[in-house]
mmCIF file of C-alpha atoms in Angstrom:
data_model
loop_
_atom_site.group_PDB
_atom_site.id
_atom_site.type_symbol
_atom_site.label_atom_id
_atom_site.label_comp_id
_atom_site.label_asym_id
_atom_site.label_seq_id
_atom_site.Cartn_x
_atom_site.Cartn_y
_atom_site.Cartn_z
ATOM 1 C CA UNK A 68 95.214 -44.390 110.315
ATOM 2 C CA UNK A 69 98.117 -46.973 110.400
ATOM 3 C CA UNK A 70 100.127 -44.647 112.605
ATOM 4 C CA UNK A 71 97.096 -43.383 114.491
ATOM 5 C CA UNK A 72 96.253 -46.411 116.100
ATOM 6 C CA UNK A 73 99.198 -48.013 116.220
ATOM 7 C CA UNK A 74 99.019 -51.457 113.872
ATOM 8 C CA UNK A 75 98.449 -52.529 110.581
ATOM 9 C CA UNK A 76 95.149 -53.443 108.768
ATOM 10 C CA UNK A 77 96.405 -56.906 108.250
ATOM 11 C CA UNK A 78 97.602 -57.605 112.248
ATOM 12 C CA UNK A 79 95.813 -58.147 115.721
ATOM 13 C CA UNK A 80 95.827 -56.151 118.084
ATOM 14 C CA UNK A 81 94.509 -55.576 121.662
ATOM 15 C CA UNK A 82 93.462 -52.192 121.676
ATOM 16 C CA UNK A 83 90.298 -51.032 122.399
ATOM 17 C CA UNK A 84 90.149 -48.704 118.814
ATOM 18 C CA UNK A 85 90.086 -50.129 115.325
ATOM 19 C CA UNK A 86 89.031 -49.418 111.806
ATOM 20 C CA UNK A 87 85.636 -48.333 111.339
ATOM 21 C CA UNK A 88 85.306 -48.183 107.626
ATOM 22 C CA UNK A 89 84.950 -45.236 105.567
ATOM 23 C CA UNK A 90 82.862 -41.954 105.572
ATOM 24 C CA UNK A 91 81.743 -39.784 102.257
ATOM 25 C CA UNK A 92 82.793 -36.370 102.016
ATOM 26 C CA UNK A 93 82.726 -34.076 98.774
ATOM 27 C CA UNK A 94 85.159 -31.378 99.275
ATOM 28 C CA UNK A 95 85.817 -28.074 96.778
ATOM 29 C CA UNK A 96 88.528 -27.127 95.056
ATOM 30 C CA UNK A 97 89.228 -23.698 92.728
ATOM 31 C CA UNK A 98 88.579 -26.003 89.453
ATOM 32 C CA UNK A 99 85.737 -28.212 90.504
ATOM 33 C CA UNK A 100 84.461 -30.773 93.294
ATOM 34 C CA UNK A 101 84.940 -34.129 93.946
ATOM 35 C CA UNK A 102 83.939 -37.198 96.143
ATOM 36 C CA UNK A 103 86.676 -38.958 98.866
ATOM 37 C CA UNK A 104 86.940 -41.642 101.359
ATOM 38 C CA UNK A 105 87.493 -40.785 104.784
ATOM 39 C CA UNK A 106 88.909 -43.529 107.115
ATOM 40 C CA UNK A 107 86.928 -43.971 110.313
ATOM 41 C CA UNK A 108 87.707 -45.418 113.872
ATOM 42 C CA UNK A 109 85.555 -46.666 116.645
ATOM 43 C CA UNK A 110 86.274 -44.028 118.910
ATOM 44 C CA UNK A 111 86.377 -41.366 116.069
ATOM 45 C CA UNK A 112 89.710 -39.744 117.277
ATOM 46 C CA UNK A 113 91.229 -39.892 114.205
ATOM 47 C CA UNK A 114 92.018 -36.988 112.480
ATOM 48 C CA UNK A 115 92.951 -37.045 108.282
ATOM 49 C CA UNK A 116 96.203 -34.773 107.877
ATOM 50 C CA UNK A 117 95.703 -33.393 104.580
ATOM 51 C CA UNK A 118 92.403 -32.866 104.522
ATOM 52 C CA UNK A 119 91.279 -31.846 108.116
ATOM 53 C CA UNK A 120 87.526 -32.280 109.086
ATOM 54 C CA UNK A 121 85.236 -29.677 108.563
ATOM 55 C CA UNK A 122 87.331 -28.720 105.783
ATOM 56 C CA UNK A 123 85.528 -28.347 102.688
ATOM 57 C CA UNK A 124 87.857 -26.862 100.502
ATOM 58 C CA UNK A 125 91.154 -28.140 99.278
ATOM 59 C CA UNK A 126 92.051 -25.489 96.848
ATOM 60 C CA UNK A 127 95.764 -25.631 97.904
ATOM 61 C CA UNK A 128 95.956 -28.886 95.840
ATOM 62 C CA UNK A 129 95.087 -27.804 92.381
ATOM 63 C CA UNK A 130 98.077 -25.649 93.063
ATOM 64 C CA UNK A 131 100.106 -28.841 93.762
ATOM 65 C CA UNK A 132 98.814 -30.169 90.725
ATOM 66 C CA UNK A 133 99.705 -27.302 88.356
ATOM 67 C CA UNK A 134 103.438 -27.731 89.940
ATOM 68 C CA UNK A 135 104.275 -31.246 89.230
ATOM 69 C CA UNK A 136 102.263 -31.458 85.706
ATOM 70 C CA UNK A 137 104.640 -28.322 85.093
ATOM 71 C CA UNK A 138 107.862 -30.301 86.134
ATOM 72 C CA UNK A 139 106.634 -32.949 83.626
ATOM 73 C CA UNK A 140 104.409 -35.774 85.311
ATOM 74 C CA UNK A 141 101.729 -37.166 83.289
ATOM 75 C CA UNK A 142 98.029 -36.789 84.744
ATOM 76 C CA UNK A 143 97.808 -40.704 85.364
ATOM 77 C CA UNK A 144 101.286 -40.187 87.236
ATOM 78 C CA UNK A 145 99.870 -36.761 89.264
ATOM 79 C CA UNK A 146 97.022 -39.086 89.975
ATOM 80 C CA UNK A 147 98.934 -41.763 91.373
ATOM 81 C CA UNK A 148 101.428 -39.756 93.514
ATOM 82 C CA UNK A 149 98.024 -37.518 94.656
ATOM 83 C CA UNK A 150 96.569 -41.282 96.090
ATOM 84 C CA UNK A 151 99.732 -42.220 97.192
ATOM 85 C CA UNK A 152 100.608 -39.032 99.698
ATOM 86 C CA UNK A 153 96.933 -37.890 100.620
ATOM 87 C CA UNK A 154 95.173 -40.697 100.032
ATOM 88 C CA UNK A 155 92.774 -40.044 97.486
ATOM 89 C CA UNK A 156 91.813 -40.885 94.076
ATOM 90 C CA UNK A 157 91.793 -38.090 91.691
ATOM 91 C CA UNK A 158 90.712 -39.085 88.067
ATOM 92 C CA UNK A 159 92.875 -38.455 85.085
ATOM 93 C CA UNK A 160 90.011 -36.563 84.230
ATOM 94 C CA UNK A 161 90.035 -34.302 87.013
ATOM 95 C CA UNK A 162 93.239 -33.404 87.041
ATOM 96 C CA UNK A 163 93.279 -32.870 83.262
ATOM 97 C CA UNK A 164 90.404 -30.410 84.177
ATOM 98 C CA UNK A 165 92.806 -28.743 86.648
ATOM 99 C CA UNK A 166 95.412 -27.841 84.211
ATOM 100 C CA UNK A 167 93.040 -26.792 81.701
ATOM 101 C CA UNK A 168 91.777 -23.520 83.329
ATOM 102 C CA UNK A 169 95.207 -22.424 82.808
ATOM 103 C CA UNK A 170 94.811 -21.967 79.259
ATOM 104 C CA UNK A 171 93.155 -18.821 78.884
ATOM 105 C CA UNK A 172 96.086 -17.658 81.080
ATOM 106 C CA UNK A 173 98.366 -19.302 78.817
ATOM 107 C CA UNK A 174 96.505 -17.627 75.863
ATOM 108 C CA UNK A 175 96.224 -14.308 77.566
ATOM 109 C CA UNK A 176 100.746 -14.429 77.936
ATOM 110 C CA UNK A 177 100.837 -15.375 74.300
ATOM 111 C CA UNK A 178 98.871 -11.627 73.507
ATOM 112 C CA UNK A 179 100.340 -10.038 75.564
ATOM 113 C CA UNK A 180 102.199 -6.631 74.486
ATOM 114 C CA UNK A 181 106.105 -6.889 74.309
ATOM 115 C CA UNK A 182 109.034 -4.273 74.353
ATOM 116 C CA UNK A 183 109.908 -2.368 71.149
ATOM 117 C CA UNK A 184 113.401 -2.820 70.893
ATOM 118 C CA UNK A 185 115.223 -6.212 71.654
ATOM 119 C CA UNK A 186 118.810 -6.491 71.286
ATOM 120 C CA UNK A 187 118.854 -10.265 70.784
ATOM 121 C CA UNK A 188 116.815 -12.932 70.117
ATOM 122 C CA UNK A 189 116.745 -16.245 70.065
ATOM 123 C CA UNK A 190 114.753 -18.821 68.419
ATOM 124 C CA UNK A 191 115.136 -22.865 69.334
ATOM 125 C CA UNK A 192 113.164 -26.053 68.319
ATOM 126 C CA UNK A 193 112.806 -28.944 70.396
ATOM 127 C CA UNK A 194 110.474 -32.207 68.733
ATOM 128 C CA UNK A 195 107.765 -33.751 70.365
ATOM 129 C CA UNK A 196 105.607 -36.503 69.616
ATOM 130 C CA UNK A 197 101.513 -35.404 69.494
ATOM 131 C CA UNK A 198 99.012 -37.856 68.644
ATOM 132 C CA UNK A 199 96.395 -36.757 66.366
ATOM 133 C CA UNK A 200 93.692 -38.873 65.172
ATOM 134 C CA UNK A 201 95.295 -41.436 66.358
ATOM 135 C CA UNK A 202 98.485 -41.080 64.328
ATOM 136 C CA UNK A 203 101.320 -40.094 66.293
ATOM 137 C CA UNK A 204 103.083 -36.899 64.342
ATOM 138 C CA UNK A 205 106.899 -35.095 65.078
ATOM 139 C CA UNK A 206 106.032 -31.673 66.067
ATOM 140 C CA UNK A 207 108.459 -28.723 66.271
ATOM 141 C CA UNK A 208 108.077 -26.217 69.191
ATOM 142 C CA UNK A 209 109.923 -23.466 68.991
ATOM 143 C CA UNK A 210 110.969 -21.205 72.038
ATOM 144 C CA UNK A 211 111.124 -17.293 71.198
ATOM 145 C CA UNK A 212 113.601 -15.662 73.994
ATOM 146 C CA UNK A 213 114.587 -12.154 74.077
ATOM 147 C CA UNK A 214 117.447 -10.253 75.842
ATOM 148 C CA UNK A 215 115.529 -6.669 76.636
ATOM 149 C CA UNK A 216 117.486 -3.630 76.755
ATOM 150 C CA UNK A 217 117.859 -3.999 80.529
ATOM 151 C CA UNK A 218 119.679 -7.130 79.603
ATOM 152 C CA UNK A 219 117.115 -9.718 81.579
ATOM 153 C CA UNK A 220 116.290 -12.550 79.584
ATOM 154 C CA UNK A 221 112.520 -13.334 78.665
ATOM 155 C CA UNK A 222 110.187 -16.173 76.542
ATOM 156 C CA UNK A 223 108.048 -13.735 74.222
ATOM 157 C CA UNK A 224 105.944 -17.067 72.924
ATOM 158 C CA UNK A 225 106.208 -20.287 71.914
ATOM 159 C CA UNK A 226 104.885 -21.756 68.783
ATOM 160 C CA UNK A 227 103.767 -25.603 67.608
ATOM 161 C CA UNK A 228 104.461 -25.273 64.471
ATOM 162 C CA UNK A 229 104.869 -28.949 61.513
ATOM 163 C CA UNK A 230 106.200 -27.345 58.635
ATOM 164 C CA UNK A 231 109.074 -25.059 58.839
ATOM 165 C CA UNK A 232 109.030 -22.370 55.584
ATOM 166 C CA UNK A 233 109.195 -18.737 54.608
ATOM 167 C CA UNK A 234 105.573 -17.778 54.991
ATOM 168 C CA UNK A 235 105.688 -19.584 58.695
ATOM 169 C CA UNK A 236 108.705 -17.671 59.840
ATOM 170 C CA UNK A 237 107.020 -14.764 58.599
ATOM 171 C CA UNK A 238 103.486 -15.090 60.171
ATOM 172 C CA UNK A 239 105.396 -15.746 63.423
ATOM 173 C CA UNK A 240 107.944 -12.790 63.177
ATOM 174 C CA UNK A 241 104.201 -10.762 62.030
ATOM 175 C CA UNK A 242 103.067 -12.003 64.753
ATOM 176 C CA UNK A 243 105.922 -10.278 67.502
ATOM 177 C CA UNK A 244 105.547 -7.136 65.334
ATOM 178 C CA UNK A 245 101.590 -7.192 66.243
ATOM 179 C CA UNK A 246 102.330 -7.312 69.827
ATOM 180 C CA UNK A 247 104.199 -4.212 69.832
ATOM 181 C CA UNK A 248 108.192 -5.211 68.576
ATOM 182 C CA UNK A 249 109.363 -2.581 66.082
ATOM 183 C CA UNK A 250 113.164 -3.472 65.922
ATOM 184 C CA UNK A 251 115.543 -6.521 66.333
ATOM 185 C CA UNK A 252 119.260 -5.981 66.239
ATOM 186 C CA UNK A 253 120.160 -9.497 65.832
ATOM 187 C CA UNK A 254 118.343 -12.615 65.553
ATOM 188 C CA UNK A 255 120.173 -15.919 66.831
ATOM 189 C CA UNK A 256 119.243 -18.822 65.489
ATOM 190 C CA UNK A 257 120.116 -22.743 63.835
ATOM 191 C CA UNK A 258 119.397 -23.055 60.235
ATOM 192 C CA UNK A 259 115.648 -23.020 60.185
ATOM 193 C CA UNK A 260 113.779 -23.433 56.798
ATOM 194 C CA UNK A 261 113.051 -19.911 55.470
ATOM 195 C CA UNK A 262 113.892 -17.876 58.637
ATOM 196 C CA UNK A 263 116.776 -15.684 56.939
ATOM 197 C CA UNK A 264 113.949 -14.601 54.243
ATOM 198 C CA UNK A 265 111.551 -14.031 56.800
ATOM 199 C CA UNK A 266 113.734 -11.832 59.157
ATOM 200 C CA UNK A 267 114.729 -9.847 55.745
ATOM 201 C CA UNK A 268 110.893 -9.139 55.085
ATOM 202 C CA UNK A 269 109.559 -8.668 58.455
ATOM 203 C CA UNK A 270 112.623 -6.832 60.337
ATOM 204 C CA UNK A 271 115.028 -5.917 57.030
ATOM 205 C CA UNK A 272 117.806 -4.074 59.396
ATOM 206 C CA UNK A 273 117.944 -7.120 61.771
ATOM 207 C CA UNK A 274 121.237 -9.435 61.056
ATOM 208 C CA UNK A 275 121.008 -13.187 61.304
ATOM 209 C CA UNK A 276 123.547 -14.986 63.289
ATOM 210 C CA UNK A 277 123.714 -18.669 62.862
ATOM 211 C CA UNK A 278 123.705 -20.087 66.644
ATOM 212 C CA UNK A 279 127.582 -21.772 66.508
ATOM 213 C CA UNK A 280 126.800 -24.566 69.108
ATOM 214 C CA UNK A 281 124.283 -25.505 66.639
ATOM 215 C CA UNK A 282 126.503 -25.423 63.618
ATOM 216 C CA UNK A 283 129.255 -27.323 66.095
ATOM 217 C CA UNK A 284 126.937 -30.045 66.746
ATOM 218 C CA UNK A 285 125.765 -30.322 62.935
ATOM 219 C CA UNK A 286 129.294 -30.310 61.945
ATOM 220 C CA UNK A 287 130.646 -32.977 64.065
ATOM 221 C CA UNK A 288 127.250 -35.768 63.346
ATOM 222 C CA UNK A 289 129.439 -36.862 60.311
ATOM 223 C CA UNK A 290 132.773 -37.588 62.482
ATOM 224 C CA UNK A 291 133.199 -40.807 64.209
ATOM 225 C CA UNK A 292 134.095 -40.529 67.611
ATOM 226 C CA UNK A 293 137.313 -41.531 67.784
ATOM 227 C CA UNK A 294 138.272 -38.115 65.183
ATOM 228 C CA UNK A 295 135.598 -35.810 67.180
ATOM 229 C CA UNK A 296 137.486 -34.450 69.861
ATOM 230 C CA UNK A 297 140.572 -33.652 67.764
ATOM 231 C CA UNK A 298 138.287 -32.565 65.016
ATOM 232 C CA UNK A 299 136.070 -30.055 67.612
ATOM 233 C CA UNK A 300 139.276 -28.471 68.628
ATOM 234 C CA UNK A 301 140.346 -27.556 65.224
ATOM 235 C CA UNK A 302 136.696 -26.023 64.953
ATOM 236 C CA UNK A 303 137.388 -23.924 67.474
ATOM 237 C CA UNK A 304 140.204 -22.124 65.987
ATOM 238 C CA UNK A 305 137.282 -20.699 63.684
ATOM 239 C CA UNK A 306 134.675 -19.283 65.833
ATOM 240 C CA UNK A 307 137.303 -18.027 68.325
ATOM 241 C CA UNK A 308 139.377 -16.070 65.799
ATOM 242 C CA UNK A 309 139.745 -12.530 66.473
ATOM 243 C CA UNK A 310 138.397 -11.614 63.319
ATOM 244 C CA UNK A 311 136.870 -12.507 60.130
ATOM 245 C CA UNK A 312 140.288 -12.472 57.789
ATOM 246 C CA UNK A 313 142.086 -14.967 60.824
ATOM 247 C CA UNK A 314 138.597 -16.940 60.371
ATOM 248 C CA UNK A 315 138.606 -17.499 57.366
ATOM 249 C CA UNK A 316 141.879 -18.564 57.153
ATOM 250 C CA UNK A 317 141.395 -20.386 60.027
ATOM 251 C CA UNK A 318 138.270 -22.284 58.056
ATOM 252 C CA UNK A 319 140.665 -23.324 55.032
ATOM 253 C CA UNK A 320 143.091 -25.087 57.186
ATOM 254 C CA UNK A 321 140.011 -27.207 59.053
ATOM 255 C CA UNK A 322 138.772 -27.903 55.354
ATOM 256 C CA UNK A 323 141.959 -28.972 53.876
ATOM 257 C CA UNK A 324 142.967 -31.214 57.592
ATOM 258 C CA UNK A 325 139.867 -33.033 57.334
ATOM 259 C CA UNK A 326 138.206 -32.327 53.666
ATOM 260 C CA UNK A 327 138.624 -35.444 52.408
ATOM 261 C CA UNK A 328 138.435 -37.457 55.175
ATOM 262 C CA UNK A 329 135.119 -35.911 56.005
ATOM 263 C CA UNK A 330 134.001 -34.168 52.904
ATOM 264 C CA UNK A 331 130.321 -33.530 54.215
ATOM 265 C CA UNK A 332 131.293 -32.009 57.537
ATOM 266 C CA UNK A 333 132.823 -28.618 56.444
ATOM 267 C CA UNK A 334 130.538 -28.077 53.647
ATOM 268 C CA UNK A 335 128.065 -26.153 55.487
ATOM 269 C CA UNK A 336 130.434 -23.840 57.132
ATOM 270 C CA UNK A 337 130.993 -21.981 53.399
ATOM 271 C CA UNK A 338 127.818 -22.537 52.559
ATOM 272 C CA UNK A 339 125.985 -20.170 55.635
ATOM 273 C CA UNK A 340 129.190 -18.165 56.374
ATOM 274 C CA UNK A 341 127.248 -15.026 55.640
ATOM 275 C CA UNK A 342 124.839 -15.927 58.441
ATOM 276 C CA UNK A 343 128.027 -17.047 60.550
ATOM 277 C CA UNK A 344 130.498 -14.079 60.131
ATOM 278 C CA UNK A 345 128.561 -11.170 61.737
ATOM 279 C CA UNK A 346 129.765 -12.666 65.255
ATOM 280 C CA UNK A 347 133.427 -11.423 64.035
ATOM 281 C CA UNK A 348 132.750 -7.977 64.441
ATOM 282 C CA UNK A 349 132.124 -7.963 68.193
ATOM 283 C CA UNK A 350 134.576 -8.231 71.439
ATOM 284 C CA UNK A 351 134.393 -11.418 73.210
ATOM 285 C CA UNK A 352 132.097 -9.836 75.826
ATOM 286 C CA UNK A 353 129.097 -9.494 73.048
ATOM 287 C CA UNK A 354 130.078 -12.941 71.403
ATOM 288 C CA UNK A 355 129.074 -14.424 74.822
ATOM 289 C CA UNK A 356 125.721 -12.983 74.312
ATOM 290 C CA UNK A 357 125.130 -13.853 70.869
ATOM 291 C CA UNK A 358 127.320 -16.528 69.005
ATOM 292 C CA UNK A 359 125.655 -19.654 71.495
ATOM 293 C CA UNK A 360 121.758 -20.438 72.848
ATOM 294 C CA UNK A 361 123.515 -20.732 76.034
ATOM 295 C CA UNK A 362 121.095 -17.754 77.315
ATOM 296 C CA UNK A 363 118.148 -20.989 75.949
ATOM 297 C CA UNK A 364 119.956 -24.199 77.012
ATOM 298 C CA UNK A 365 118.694 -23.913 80.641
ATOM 299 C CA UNK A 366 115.102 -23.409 79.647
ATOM 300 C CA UNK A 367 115.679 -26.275 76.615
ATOM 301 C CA UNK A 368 116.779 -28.555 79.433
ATOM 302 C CA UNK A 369 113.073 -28.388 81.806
ATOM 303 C CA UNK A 370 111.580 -28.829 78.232
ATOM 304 C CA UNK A 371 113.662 -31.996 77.352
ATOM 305 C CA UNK A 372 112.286 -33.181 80.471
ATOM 306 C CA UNK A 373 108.725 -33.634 79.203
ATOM 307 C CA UNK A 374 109.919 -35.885 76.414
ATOM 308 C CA UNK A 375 111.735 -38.243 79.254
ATOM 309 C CA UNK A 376 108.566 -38.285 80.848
ATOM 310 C CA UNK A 377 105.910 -38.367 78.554
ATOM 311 C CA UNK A 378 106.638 -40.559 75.119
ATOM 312 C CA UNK A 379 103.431 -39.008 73.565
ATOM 313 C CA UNK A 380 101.176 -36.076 74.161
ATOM 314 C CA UNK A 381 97.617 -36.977 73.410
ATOM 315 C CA UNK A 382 97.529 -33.637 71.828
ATOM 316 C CA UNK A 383 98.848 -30.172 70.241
ATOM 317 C CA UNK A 384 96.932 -28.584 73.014
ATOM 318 C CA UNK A 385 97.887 -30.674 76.302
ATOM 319 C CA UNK A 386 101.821 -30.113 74.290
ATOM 320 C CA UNK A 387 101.466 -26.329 74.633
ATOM 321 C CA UNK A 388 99.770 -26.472 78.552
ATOM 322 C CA UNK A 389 102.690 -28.399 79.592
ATOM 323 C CA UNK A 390 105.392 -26.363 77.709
ATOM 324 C CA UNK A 391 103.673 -22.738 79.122
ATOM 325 C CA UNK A 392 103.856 -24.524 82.799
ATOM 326 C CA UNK A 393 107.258 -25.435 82.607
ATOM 327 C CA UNK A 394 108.168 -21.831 81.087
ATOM 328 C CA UNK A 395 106.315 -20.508 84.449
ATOM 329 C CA UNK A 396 107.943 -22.687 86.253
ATOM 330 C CA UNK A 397 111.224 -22.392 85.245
ATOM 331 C CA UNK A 398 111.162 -18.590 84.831
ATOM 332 C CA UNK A 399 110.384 -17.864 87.891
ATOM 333 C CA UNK A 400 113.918 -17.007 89.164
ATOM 334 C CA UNK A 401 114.949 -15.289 85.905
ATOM 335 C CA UNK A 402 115.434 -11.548 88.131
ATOM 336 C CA UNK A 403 119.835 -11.448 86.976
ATOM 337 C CA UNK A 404 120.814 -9.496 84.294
ATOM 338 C CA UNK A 405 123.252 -10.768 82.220
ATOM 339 C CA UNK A 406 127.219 -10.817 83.249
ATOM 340 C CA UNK A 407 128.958 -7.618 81.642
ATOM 341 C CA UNK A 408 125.597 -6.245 80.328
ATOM 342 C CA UNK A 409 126.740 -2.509 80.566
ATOM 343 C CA UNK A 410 129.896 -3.340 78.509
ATOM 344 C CA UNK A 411 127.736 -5.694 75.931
ATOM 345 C CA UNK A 412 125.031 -2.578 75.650
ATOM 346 C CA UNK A 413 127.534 -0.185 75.119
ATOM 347 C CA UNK A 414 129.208 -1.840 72.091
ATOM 348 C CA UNK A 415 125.916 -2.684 70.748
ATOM 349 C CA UNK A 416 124.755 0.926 70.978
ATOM 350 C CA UNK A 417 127.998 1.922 68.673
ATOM 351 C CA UNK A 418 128.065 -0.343 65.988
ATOM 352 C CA UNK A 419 123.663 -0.216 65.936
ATOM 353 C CA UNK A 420 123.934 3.628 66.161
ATOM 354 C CA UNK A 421 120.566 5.128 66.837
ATOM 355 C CA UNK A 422 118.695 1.804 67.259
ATOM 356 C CA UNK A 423 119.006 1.563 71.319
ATOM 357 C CA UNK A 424 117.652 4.009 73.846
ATOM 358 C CA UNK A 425 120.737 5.966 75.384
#
């Protein structure tokens, strides 16, 4: 209106249009209807840009609305920036309402039948804070990603979960088994609570390889800073060794350099090297794949996002809407198959013989 006519609400002018207060119009959208304010002039000339008269339907903008709550804006913040650029007020309520008739879709991609065979897969937490009752509680989600024998990466589920365990692993690996998945070469992972005796139960020829970034960064929490970048390089003379014998050889000298300066930091290395070693085995073409959650650290990053943006989800539910929009939303351009996939496939095929379609 501002730019229609040419001044502000606040200044004089000597033009023969001005302000004429506001008209009533309930518009439509896909998710429900709602009441605005349309700004008026004397000569009625002026025309709204977003929503154009006669329209009655503004469908378009739940679509908005889905996008930014799924790149990690609160619905008070949606509401704001919705007043700000079309100039009116949407309720928190509404545009809770909006993202909520996405849940049966979100349901609907949680059921929904998956491949039989997947080469890898990868399981990663990320904590949130959920208030229930009004007690705010740590909650886990953890992000399922397979590599498919085409070798295109894709999010099978994601799971809330509180207490790690056993019988949780187990209802969850069930749970991929129900939707169709009959075998698992390898299962990437950090040291979750009960997952190795879960995988052994519900997929018993699948091998468990400890993510390495993860046991990296575990490693390195008990060094200082000023001993972590010398103490990182040594670890890499490890996980890089060309096989297990030059590993573990490799491990003794790290242990003895910096045992007893750091007696903590090596212990877990011995400790899960069963669940560490099967990376030895493979060229460095399949250890690209496999040894890292590098294929999960772009997908971890749009998730990290929420917990910038949002201190506290009001709930295990409005946790799981956001986290299935950002999936859609950062999915969407997942089409590549992964660098040197033939060669990867190939070596997989020989040392799983039988377990991959030719």
């Amino acid at each position: 209106m501002e730019d229609h006519l040419g001044y502000s609400k606040s200044e004089r002018s000597d033009t023969d249009d001005y302000r004429n207060g506001y008209k009533s119009k309930r518009i439509n959208s896909s998710y429900g209807s709602m009441d605005i304010q349309v700004p008026q002039d004397r000569k009625s000339t002026f025309e709204s840009q977003v929503v154009k008269k006669h329209q009655k339907d503004i469908s378009e903008i739940d679509q908005k609305i889905i996008s930014m709550y799924a790149k990690g804006m609160t619905t008070r913040q949606i509401s704001e920036t919705l007043e700000d650029i079309y100039g009116f007020e949407a309720s928190e309520g509404f545009i809770s309402d909006v993202t909520d008739k996405i849940m049966p879709q979100s349901e609907d991609w949680q059921k929904r039948p998956l491949d039989e065979i997947y080469p890898v897969l990868f399981i990663d937490a990320i904590h949130y804070s959920v208030r229930d009752n009004g007690v705010i509680r740590k909650l886990a989600a953890y992000v399922i990603l397979g590599i498919n024998c085409e070798g295109k990466k894709k999010v099978l589920t994601i799971q809330v979960g509180e207490n790690e365990s056993s019988k949780y692993w187990l209802s969850v690996l069930n749970g991929l088994k129900n939707r169709g998945v009959k075998d698992i070469l390898i299962i990437c992972a950090d040291g979750l609570t009960g997952i190795k005796e879960a995988i052994s139960a519900a997929f018993p020829k699948t091998e468990y390889q400890r993510c390495t970034v993860h046991q990296v960064r575990n490693t390195l929490k008990y060094v200082p800073d000023k001993d972590r970048k010398p103490f990182a390089t040594d670890l890499k003379t490890i996980y890089q060794a060309p096989d297990e014998e030059k590993a573990l050889d490799a491990l003794e000298k790290v242990t003895e350099k910096w045992g007893e300066k750091y007696p903590n930091a090596m212990r877990s290395w011995k400790q899960n090297w069963d669940a560490i070693s099967p990376i030895f085995k493979f060229s460095t073409a399949v250890r690209k794949v496999i040894y890292t959650t590098n294929a999960i650290e772009s997908l971890n990053a749009t998730y990290r996002k929420l917990n910038r943006q949002r201190s506290v989800f009001p709930s295990d539910t409005a946790l799981l809407k956001a986290l299935y929009l950002s999936t859609f939303e950062a999915t969407k351009k997942w089409r590549m198959t992964l660098r040197n996939w033939g060669q990867v496939y190939g070596e997989l095929s020989i040392m799983y013989d039988g377990r991959l379609p030719e």
